[in-house]
Short mmCIF file of the C-alpha atoms (twelve columns), coordinates in Angstrom:
data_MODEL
# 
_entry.id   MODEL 
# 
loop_
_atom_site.group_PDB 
_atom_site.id 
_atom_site.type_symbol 
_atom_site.label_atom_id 
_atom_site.label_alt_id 
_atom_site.label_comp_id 
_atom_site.label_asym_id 
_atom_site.label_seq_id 
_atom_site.Cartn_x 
_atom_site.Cartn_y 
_atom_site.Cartn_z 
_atom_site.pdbx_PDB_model_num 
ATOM 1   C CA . UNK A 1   35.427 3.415  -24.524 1 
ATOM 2   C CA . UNK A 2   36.689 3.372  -28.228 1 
ATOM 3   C CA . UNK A 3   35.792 6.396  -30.357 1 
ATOM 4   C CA . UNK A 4   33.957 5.822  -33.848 1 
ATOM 5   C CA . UNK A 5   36.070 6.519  -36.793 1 
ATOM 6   C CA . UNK A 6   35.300 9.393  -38.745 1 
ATOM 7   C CA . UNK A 7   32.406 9.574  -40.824 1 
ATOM 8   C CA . UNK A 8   32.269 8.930  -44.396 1 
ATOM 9   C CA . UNK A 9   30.573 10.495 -47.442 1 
ATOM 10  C CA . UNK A 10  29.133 8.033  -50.041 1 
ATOM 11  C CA . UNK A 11  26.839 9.339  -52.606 1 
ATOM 12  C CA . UNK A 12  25.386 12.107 -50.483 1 
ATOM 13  C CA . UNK A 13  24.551 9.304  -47.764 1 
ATOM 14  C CA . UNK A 14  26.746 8.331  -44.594 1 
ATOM 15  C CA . UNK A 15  28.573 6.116  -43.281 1 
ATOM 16  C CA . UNK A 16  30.328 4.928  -39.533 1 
ATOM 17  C CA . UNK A 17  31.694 1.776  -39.212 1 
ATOM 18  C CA . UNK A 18  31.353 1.018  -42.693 1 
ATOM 19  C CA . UNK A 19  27.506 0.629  -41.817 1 
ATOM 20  C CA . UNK A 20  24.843 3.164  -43.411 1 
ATOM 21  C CA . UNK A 21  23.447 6.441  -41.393 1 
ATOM 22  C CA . UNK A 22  20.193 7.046  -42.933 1 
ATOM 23  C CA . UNK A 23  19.555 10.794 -42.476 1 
ATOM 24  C CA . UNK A 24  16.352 11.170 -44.192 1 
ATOM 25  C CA . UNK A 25  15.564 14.699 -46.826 1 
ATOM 26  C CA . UNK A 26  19.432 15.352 -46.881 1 
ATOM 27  C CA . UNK A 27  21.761 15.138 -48.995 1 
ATOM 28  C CA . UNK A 28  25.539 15.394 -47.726 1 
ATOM 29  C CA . UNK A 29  27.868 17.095 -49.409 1 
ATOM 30  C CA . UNK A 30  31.055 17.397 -47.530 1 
ATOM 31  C CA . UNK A 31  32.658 17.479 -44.089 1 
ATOM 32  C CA . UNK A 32  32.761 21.064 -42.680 1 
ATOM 33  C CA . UNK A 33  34.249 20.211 -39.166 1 
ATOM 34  C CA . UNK A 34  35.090 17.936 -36.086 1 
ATOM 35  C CA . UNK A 35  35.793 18.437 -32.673 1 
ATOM 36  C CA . UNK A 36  36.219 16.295 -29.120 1 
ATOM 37  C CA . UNK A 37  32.207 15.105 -29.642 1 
ATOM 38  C CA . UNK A 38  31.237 15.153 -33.146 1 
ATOM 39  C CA . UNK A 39  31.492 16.138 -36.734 1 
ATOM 40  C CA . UNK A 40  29.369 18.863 -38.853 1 
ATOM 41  C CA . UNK A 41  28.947 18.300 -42.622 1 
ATOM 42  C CA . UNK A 42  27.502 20.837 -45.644 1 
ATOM 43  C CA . UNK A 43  24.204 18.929 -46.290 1 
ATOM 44  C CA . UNK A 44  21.405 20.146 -48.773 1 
ATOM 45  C CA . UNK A 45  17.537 19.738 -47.173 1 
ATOM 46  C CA . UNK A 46  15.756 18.288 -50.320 1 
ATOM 47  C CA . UNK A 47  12.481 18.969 -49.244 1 
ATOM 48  C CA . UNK A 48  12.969 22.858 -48.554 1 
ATOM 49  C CA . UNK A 49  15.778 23.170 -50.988 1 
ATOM 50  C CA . UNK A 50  18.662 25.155 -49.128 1 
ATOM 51  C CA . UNK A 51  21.396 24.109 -47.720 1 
ATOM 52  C CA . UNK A 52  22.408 23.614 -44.298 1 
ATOM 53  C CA . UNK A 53  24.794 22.162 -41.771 1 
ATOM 54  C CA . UNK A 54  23.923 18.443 -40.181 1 
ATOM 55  C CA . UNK A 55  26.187 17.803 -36.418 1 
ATOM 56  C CA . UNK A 56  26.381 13.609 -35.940 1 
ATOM 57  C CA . UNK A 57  27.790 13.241 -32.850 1 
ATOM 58  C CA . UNK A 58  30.505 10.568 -32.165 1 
ATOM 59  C CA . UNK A 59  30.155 7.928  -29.471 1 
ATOM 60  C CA . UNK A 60  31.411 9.738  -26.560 1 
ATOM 61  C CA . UNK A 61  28.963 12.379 -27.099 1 
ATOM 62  C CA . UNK A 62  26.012 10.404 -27.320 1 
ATOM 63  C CA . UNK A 63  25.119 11.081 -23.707 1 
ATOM 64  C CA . UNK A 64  25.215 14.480 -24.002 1 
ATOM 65  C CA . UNK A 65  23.978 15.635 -27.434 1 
ATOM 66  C CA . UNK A 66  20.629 16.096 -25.991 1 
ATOM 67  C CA . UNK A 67  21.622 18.681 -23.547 1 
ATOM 68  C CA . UNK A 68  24.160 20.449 -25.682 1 
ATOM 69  C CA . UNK A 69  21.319 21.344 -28.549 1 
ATOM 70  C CA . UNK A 70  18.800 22.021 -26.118 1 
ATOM 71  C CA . UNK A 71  21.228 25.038 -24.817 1 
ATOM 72  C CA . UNK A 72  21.616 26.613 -28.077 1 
ATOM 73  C CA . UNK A 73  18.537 25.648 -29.477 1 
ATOM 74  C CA . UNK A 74  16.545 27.929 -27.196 1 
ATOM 75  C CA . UNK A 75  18.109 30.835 -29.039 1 
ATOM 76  C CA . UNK A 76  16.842 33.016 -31.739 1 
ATOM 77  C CA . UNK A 77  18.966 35.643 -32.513 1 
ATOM 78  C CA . UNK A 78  21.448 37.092 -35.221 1 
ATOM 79  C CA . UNK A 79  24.469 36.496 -33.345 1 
ATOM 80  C CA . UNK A 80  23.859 32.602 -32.100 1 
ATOM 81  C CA . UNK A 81  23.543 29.652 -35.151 1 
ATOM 82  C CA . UNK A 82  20.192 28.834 -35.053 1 
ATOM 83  C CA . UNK A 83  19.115 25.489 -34.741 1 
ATOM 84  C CA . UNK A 84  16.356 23.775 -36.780 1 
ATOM 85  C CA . UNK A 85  15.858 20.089 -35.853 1 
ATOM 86  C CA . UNK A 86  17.104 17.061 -33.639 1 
ATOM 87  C CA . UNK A 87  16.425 13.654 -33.784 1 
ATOM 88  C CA . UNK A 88  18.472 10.238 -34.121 1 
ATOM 89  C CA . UNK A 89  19.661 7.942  -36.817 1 
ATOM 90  C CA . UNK A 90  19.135 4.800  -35.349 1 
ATOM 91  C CA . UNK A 91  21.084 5.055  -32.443 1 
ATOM 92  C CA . UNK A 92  23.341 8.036  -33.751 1 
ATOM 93  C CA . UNK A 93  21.695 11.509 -32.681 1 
ATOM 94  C CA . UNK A 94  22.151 14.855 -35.099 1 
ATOM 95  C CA . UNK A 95  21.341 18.236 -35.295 1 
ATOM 96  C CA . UNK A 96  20.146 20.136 -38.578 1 
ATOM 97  C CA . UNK A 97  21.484 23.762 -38.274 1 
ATOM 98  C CA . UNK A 98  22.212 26.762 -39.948 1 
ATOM 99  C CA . UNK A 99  24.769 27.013 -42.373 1 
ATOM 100 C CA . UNK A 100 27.408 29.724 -42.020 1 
ATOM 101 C CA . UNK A 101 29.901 29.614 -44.310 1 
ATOM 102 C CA . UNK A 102 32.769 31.266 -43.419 1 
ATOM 103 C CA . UNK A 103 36.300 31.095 -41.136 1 
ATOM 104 C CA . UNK A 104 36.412 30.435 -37.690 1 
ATOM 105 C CA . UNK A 105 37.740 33.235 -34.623 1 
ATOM 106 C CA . UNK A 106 40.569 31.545 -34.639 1 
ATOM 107 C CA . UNK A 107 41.348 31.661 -38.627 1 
ATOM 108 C CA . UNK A 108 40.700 35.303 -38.935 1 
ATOM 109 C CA . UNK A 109 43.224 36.652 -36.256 1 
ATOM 110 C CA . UNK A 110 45.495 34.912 -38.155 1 
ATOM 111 C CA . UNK A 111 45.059 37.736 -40.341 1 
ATOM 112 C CA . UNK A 112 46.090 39.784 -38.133 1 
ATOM 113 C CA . UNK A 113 43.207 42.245 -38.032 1 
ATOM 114 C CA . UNK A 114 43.125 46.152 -36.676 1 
ATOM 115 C CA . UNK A 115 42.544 47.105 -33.443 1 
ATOM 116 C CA . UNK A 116 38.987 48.455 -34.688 1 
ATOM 117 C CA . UNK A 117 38.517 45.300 -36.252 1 
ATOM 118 C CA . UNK A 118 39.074 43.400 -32.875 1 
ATOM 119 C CA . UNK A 119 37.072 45.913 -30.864 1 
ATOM 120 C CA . UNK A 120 34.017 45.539 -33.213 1 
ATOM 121 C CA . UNK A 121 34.609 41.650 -32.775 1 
ATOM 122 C CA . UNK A 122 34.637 41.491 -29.062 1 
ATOM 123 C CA . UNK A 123 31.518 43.431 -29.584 1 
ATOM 124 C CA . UNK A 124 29.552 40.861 -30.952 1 
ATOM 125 C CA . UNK A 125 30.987 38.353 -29.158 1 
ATOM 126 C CA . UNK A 126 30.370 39.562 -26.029 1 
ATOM 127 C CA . UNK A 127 26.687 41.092 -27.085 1 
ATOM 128 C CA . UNK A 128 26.364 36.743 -28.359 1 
ATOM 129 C CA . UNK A 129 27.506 36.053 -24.206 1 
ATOM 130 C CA . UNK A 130 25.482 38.593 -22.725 1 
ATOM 131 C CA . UNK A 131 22.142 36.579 -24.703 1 
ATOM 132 C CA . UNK A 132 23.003 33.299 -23.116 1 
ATOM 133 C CA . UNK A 133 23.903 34.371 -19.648 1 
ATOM 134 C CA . UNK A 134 21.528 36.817 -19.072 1 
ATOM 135 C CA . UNK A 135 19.105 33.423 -18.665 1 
ATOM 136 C CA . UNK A 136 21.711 31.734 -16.856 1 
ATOM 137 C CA . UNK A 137 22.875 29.610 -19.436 1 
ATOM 138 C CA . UNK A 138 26.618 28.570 -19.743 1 
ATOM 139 C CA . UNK A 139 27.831 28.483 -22.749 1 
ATOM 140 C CA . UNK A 140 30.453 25.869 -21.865 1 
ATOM 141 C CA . UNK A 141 33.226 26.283 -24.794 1 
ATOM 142 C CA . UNK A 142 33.313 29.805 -26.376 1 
ATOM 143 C CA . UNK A 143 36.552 29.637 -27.707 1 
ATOM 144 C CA . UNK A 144 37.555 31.431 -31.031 1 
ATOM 145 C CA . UNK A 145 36.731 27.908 -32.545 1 
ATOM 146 C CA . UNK A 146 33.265 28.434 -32.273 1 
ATOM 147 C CA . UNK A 147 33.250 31.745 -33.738 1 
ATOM 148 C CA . UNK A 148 32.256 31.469 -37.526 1 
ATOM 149 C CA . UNK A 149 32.326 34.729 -39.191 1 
ATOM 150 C CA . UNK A 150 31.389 34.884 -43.417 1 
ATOM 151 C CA . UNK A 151 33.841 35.789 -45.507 1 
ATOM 152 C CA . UNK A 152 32.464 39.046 -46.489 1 
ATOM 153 C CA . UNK A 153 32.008 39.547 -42.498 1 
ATOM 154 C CA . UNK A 154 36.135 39.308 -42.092 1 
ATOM 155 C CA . UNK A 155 36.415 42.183 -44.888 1 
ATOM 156 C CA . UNK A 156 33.776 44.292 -43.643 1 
ATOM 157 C CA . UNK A 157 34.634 43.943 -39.918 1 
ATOM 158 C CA . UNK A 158 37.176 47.092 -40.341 1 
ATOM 159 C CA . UNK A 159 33.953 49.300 -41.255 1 
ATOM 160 C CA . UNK A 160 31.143 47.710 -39.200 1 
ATOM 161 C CA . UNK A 161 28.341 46.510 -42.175 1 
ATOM 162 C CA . UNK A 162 27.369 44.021 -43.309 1 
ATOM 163 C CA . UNK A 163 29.197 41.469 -40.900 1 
ATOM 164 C CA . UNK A 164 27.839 37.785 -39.983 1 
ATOM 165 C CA . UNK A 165 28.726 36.327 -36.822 1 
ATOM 166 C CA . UNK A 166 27.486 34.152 -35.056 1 
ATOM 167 C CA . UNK A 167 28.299 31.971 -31.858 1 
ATOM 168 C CA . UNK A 168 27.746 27.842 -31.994 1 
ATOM 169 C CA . UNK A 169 28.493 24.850 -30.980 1 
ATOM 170 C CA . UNK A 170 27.923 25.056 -27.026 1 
ATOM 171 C CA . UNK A 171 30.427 22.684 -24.912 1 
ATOM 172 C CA . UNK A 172 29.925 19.444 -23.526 1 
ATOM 173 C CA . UNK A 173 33.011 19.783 -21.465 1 
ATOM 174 C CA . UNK A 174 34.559 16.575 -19.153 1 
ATOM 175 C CA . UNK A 175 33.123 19.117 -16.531 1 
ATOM 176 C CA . UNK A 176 29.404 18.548 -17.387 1 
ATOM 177 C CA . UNK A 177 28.653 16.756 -14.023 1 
ATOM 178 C CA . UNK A 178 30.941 19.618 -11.937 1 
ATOM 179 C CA . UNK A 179 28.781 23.264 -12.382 1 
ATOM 180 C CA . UNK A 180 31.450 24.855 -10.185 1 
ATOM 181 C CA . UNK A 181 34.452 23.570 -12.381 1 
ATOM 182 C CA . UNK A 182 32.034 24.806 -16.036 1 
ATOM 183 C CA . UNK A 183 31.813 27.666 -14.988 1 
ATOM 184 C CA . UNK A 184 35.276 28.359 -13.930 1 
ATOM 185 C CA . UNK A 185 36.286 26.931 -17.409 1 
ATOM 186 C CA . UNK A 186 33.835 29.638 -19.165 1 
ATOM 187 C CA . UNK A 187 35.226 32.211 -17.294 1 
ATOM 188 C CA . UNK A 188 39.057 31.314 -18.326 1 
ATOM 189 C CA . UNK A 189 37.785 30.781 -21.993 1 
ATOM 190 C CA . UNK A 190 36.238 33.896 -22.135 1 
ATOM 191 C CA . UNK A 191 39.409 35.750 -20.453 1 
ATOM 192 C CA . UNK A 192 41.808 33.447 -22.654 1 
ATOM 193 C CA . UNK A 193 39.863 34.457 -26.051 1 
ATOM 194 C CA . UNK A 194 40.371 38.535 -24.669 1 
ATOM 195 C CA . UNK A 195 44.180 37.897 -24.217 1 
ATOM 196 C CA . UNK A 196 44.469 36.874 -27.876 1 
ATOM 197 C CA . UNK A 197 42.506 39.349 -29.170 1 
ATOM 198 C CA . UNK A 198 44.265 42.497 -27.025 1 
ATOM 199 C CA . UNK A 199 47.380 41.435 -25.467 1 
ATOM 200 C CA . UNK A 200 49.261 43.974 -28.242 1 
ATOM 201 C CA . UNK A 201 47.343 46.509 -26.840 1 
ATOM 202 C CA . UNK A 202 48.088 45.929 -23.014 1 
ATOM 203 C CA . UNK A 203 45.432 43.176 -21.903 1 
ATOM 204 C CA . UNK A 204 47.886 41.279 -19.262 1 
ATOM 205 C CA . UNK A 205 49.719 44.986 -18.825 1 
ATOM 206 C CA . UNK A 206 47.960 47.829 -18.912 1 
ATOM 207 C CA . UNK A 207 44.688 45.847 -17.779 1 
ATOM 208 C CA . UNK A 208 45.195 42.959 -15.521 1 
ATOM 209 C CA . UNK A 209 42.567 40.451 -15.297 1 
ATOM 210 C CA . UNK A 210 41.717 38.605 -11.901 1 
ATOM 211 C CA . UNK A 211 41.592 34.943 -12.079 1 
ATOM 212 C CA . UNK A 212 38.682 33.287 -10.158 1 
ATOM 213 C CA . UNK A 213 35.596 35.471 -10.709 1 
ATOM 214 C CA . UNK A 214 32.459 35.197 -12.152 1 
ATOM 215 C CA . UNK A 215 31.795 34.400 -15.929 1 
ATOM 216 C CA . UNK A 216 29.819 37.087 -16.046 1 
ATOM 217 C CA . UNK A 217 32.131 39.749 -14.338 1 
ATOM 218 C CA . UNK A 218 34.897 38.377 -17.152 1 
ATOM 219 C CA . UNK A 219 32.512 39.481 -19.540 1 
ATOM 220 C CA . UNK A 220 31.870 43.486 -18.140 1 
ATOM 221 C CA . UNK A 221 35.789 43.937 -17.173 1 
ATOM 222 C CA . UNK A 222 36.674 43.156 -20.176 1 
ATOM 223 C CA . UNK A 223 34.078 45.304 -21.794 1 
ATOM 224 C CA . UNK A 224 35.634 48.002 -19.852 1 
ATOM 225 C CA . UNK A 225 38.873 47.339 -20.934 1 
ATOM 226 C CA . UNK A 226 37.561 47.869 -24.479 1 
ATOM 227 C CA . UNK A 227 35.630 50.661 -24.070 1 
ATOM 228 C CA . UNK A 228 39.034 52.591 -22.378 1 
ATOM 229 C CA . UNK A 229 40.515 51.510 -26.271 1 
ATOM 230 C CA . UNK A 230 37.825 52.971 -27.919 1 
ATOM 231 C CA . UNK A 231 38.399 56.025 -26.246 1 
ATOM 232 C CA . UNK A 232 42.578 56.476 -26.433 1 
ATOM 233 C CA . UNK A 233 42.641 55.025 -29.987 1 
ATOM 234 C CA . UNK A 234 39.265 55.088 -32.273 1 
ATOM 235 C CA . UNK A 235 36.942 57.787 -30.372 1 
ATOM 236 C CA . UNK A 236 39.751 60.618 -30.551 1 
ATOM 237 C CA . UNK A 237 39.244 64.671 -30.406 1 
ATOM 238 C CA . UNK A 238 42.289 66.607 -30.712 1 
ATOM 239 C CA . UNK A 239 40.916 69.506 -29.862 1 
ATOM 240 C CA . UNK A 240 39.060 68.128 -26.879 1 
ATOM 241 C CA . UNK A 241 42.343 66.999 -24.758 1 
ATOM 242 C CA . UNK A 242 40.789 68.228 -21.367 1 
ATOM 243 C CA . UNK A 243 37.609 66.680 -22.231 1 
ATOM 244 C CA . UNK A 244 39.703 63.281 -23.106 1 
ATOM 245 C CA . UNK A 245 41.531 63.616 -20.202 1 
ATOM 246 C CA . UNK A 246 38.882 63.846 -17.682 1 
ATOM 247 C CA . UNK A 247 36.545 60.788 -19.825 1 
ATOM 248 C CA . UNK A 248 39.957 58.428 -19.136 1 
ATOM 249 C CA . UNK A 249 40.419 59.580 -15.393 1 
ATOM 250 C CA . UNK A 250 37.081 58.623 -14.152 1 
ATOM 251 C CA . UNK A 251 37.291 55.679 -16.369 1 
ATOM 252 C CA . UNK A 252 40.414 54.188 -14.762 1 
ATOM 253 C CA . UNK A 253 39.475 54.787 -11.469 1 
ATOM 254 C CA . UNK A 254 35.556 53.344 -11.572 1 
ATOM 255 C CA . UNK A 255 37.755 50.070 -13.125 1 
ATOM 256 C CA . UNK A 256 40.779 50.089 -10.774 1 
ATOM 257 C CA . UNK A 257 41.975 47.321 -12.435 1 
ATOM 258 C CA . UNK A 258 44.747 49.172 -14.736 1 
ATOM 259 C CA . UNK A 259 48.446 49.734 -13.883 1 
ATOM 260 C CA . UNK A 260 48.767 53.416 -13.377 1 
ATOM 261 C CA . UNK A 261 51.916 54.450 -15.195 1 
ATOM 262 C CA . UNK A 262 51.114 51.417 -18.055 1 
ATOM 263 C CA . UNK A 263 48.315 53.533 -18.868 1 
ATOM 264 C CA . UNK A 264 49.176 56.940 -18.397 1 
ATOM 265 C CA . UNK A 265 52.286 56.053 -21.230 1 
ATOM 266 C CA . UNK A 266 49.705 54.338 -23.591 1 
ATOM 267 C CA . UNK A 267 47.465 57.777 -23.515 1 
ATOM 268 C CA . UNK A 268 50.096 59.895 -24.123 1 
ATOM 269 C CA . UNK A 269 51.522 57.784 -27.113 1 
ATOM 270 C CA . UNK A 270 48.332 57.776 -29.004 1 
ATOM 271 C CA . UNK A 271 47.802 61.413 -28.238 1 
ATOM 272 C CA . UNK A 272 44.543 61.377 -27.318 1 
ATOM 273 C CA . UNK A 273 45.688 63.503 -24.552 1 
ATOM 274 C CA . UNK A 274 49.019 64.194 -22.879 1 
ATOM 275 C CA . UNK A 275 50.348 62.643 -19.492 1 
ATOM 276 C CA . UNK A 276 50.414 65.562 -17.971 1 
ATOM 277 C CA . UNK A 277 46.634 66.462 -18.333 1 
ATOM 278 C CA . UNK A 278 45.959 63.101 -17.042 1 
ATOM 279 C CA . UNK A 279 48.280 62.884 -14.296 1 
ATOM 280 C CA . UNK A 280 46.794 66.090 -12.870 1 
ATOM 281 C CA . UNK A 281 43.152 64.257 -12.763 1 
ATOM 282 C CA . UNK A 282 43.927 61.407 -11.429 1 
ATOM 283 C CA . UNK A 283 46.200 63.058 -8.813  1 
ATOM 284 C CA . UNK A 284 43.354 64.847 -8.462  1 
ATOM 285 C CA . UNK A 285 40.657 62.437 -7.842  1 
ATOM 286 C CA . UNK A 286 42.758 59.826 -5.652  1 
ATOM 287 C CA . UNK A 287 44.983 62.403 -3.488  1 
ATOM 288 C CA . UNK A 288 42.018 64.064 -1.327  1 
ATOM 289 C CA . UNK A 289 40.790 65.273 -4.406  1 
ATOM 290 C CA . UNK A 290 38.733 68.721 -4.450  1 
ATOM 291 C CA . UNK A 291 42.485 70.802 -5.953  1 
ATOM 292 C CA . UNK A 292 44.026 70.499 -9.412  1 
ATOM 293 C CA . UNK A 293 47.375 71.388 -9.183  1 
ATOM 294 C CA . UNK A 294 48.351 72.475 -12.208 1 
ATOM 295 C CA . UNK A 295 51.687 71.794 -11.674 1 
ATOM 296 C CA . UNK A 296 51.399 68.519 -10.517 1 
ATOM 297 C CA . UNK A 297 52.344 66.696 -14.256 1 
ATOM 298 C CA . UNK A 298 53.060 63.138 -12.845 1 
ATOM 299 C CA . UNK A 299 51.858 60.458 -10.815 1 
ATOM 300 C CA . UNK A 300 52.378 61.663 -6.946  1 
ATOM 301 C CA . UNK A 301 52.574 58.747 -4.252  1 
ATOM 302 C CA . UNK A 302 49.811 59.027 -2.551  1 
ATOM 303 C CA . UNK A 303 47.719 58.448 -5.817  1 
ATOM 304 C CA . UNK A 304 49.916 55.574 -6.492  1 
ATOM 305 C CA . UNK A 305 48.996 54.205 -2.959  1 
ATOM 306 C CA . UNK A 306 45.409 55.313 -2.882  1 
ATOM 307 C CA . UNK A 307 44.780 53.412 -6.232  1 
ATOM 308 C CA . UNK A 308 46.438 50.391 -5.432  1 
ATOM 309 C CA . UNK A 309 44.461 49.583 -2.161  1 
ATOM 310 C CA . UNK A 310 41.488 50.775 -4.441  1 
ATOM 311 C CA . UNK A 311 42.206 47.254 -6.671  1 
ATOM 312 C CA . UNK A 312 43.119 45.200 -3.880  1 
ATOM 313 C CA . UNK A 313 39.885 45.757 -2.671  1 
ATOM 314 C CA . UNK A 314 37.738 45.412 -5.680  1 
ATOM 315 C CA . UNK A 315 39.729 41.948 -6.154  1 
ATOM 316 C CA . UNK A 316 38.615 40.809 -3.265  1 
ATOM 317 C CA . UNK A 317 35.098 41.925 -3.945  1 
ATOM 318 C CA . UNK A 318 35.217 40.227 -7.582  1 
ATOM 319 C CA . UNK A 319 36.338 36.882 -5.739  1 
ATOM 320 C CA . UNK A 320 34.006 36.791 -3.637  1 
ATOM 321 C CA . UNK A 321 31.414 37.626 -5.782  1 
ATOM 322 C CA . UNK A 322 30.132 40.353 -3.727  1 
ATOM 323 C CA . UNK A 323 30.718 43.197 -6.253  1 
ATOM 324 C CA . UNK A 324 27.853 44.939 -7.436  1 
ATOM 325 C CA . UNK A 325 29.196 44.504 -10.908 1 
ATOM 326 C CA . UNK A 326 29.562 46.873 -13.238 1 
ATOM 327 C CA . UNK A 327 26.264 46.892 -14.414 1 
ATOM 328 C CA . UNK A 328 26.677 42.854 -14.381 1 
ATOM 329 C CA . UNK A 329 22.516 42.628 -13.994 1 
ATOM 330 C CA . UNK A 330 22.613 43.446 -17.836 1 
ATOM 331 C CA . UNK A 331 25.522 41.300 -18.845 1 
ATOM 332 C CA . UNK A 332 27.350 41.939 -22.593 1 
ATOM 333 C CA . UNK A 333 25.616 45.863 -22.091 1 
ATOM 334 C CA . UNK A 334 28.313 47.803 -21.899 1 
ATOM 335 C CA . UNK A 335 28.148 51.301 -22.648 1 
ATOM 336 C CA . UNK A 336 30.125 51.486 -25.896 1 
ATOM 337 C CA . UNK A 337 27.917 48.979 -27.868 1 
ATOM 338 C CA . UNK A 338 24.629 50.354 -26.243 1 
ATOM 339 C CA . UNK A 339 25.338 53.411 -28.054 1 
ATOM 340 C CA . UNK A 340 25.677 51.896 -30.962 1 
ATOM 341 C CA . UNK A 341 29.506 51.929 -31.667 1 
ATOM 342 C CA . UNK A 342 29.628 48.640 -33.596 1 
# 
């Protein structure tokens, strides 16, 4: 099947084929954005005089245009682009939809943002997730690409106000007709936008991700992950090293997902506490627990041991989906953001 050309502006009117796309009310200004199944242009809605972006999907999306909008469209909420209309042009469906102008995900780390910044962006998008999956909707393609944040959001993403995101453009993926195959390709998405976001700060490392698990378990173990930044890097009390300490232990070991030594260096370089503190707890908690030896300042064997059959078998749990979760009932709820953090 050959794909239309790209669209054409003509005196706010357009044009495939050469031929004339009358989309009634609107004027179109420019060309925003294309992907695999369509293109989004800047329009202005005559009648209700604002402006707004118009999706046209190209041929090999026709099929499917229907049940992409209906998945988004069922959405009101500050994080997702809401959706205000579809119909056809003829034969050519579109969408009329919020306007957000802005950079994508994708743009923005390019600039190389903070570790704060990133944190209060994995916020949001995994609060945007939590909305869809919690009704058992897929998203199907949430990729930094379809993450538009405003321009004042990318400044004001270091301090927290102020910030627009919002989540769009849900997939129509090649594995529409496979729900086994969409899912799996949400759940590597969602993993694959975490990587890019927080490999420098030991996602892959320090944290390692199973493959194969549920979309929404990729969600809440990453969340984790996030949360155990917030507290080594941005939720720091020098004078509370004990406290710190203790907060980290029990973290790591409800999540056994971490490498042990990875993580007991990257607490002691940001200072939050020292490795000996938290080598004592952990020995602590994994060697028979109930005695702290105070002299115990580094990782014994036996908690090595103890916490690596401890991830083998919540691996096995997370693959086969019999986990409790993490608090995965309440998907994109983890603690940090419930308390308001971001």
């Amino acid at each position: 099947m050959t794909l239309r050309p790209i669209s054409q502006i003509q005196n706010g009117r357009m044009f495939i084929d050469g031929a004339e796309i009358p989309i009634d009310g609107f004027v179109l200004v420019k060309k925003i954005g294309s992907g695999a199944n369509g293109t989004v242009f800047r329009a202005t809605d005559t009648l209700l005089r604002r402006d707004v972006a118009i999706k046209v999907w190209k041929l090999n999306g026709l099929e499917r245009s229907r049940d992409e909008i209906s998945k988004i469209a069922q959405f009101q909420h500050p994080l997702i682009v809401s959706t205000y209309r579809f119909d056809y042009a003829g034969d050519v469906p579109y969408a009329v939809m919020e306007l957000v102008e802005g950079v994508t995900g994708k743009e923005w780390l390019k600039k190389v943002p903070d570790l704060r910044a990133r944190m209060r962006f994995w916020g949001r998008y995994s609060e945007a997730l939590g909305i869809l999956h919690r009704t058992g909707t897929v998203h199907g393609d949430p990729h930094l690409g379809n993450v538009i944040l405003s321009e004042p959001g990318c400044q004001s993403m270091q301090t927290g106000t102020g910030i627009v995101f919002k989540l769009a453009d849900t997939g129509t993926s090649v594995f529409w007709d496979s729900h086994d195959a969409f899912e799996t390709r949400e759940e590597n998405l969602i993993a694959e936008t975490a990587l890019k976001l927080f490999k420098p700060y030991g996602l892959g490392k320090v944290f390692k991700m199973p493959t194969n698990i549920s979309y929404e378990l990729a969600v809440t173990l990453i969340d984790r992950f996030v949360e155990y930044l917030w507290r080594v890097y941005d939720f720091v009390d020098f004078d509370r090293r004990s406290q710190n300490a203790d907060f980290i232990a029990e973290h790591i070991i409800a999540t056994p997902l971490f490498d042990l030594e990875a993580a007991v260096k990257q607490v002691s370089e940001s200072g939050v506490t020292d490795a000996g503190r938290l080598c004592r707890r952990l020995n602590a908690s994994l060697s028979n627990g109930g005695v702290l030896d105070l002299n115990q300042d580094k990782l014994c064997s036996g908690a090595l041991i103890e916490f690596e059959a401890q991830k083998t078998a919540l691996v096995t749990s997370l693959k086969k989906r019999t986990h409790p979760g993490f608090g995965v009932e309440r998907p994109g709820r983890s603690s940090f953001r419930v308390d308001g953090w971001y």
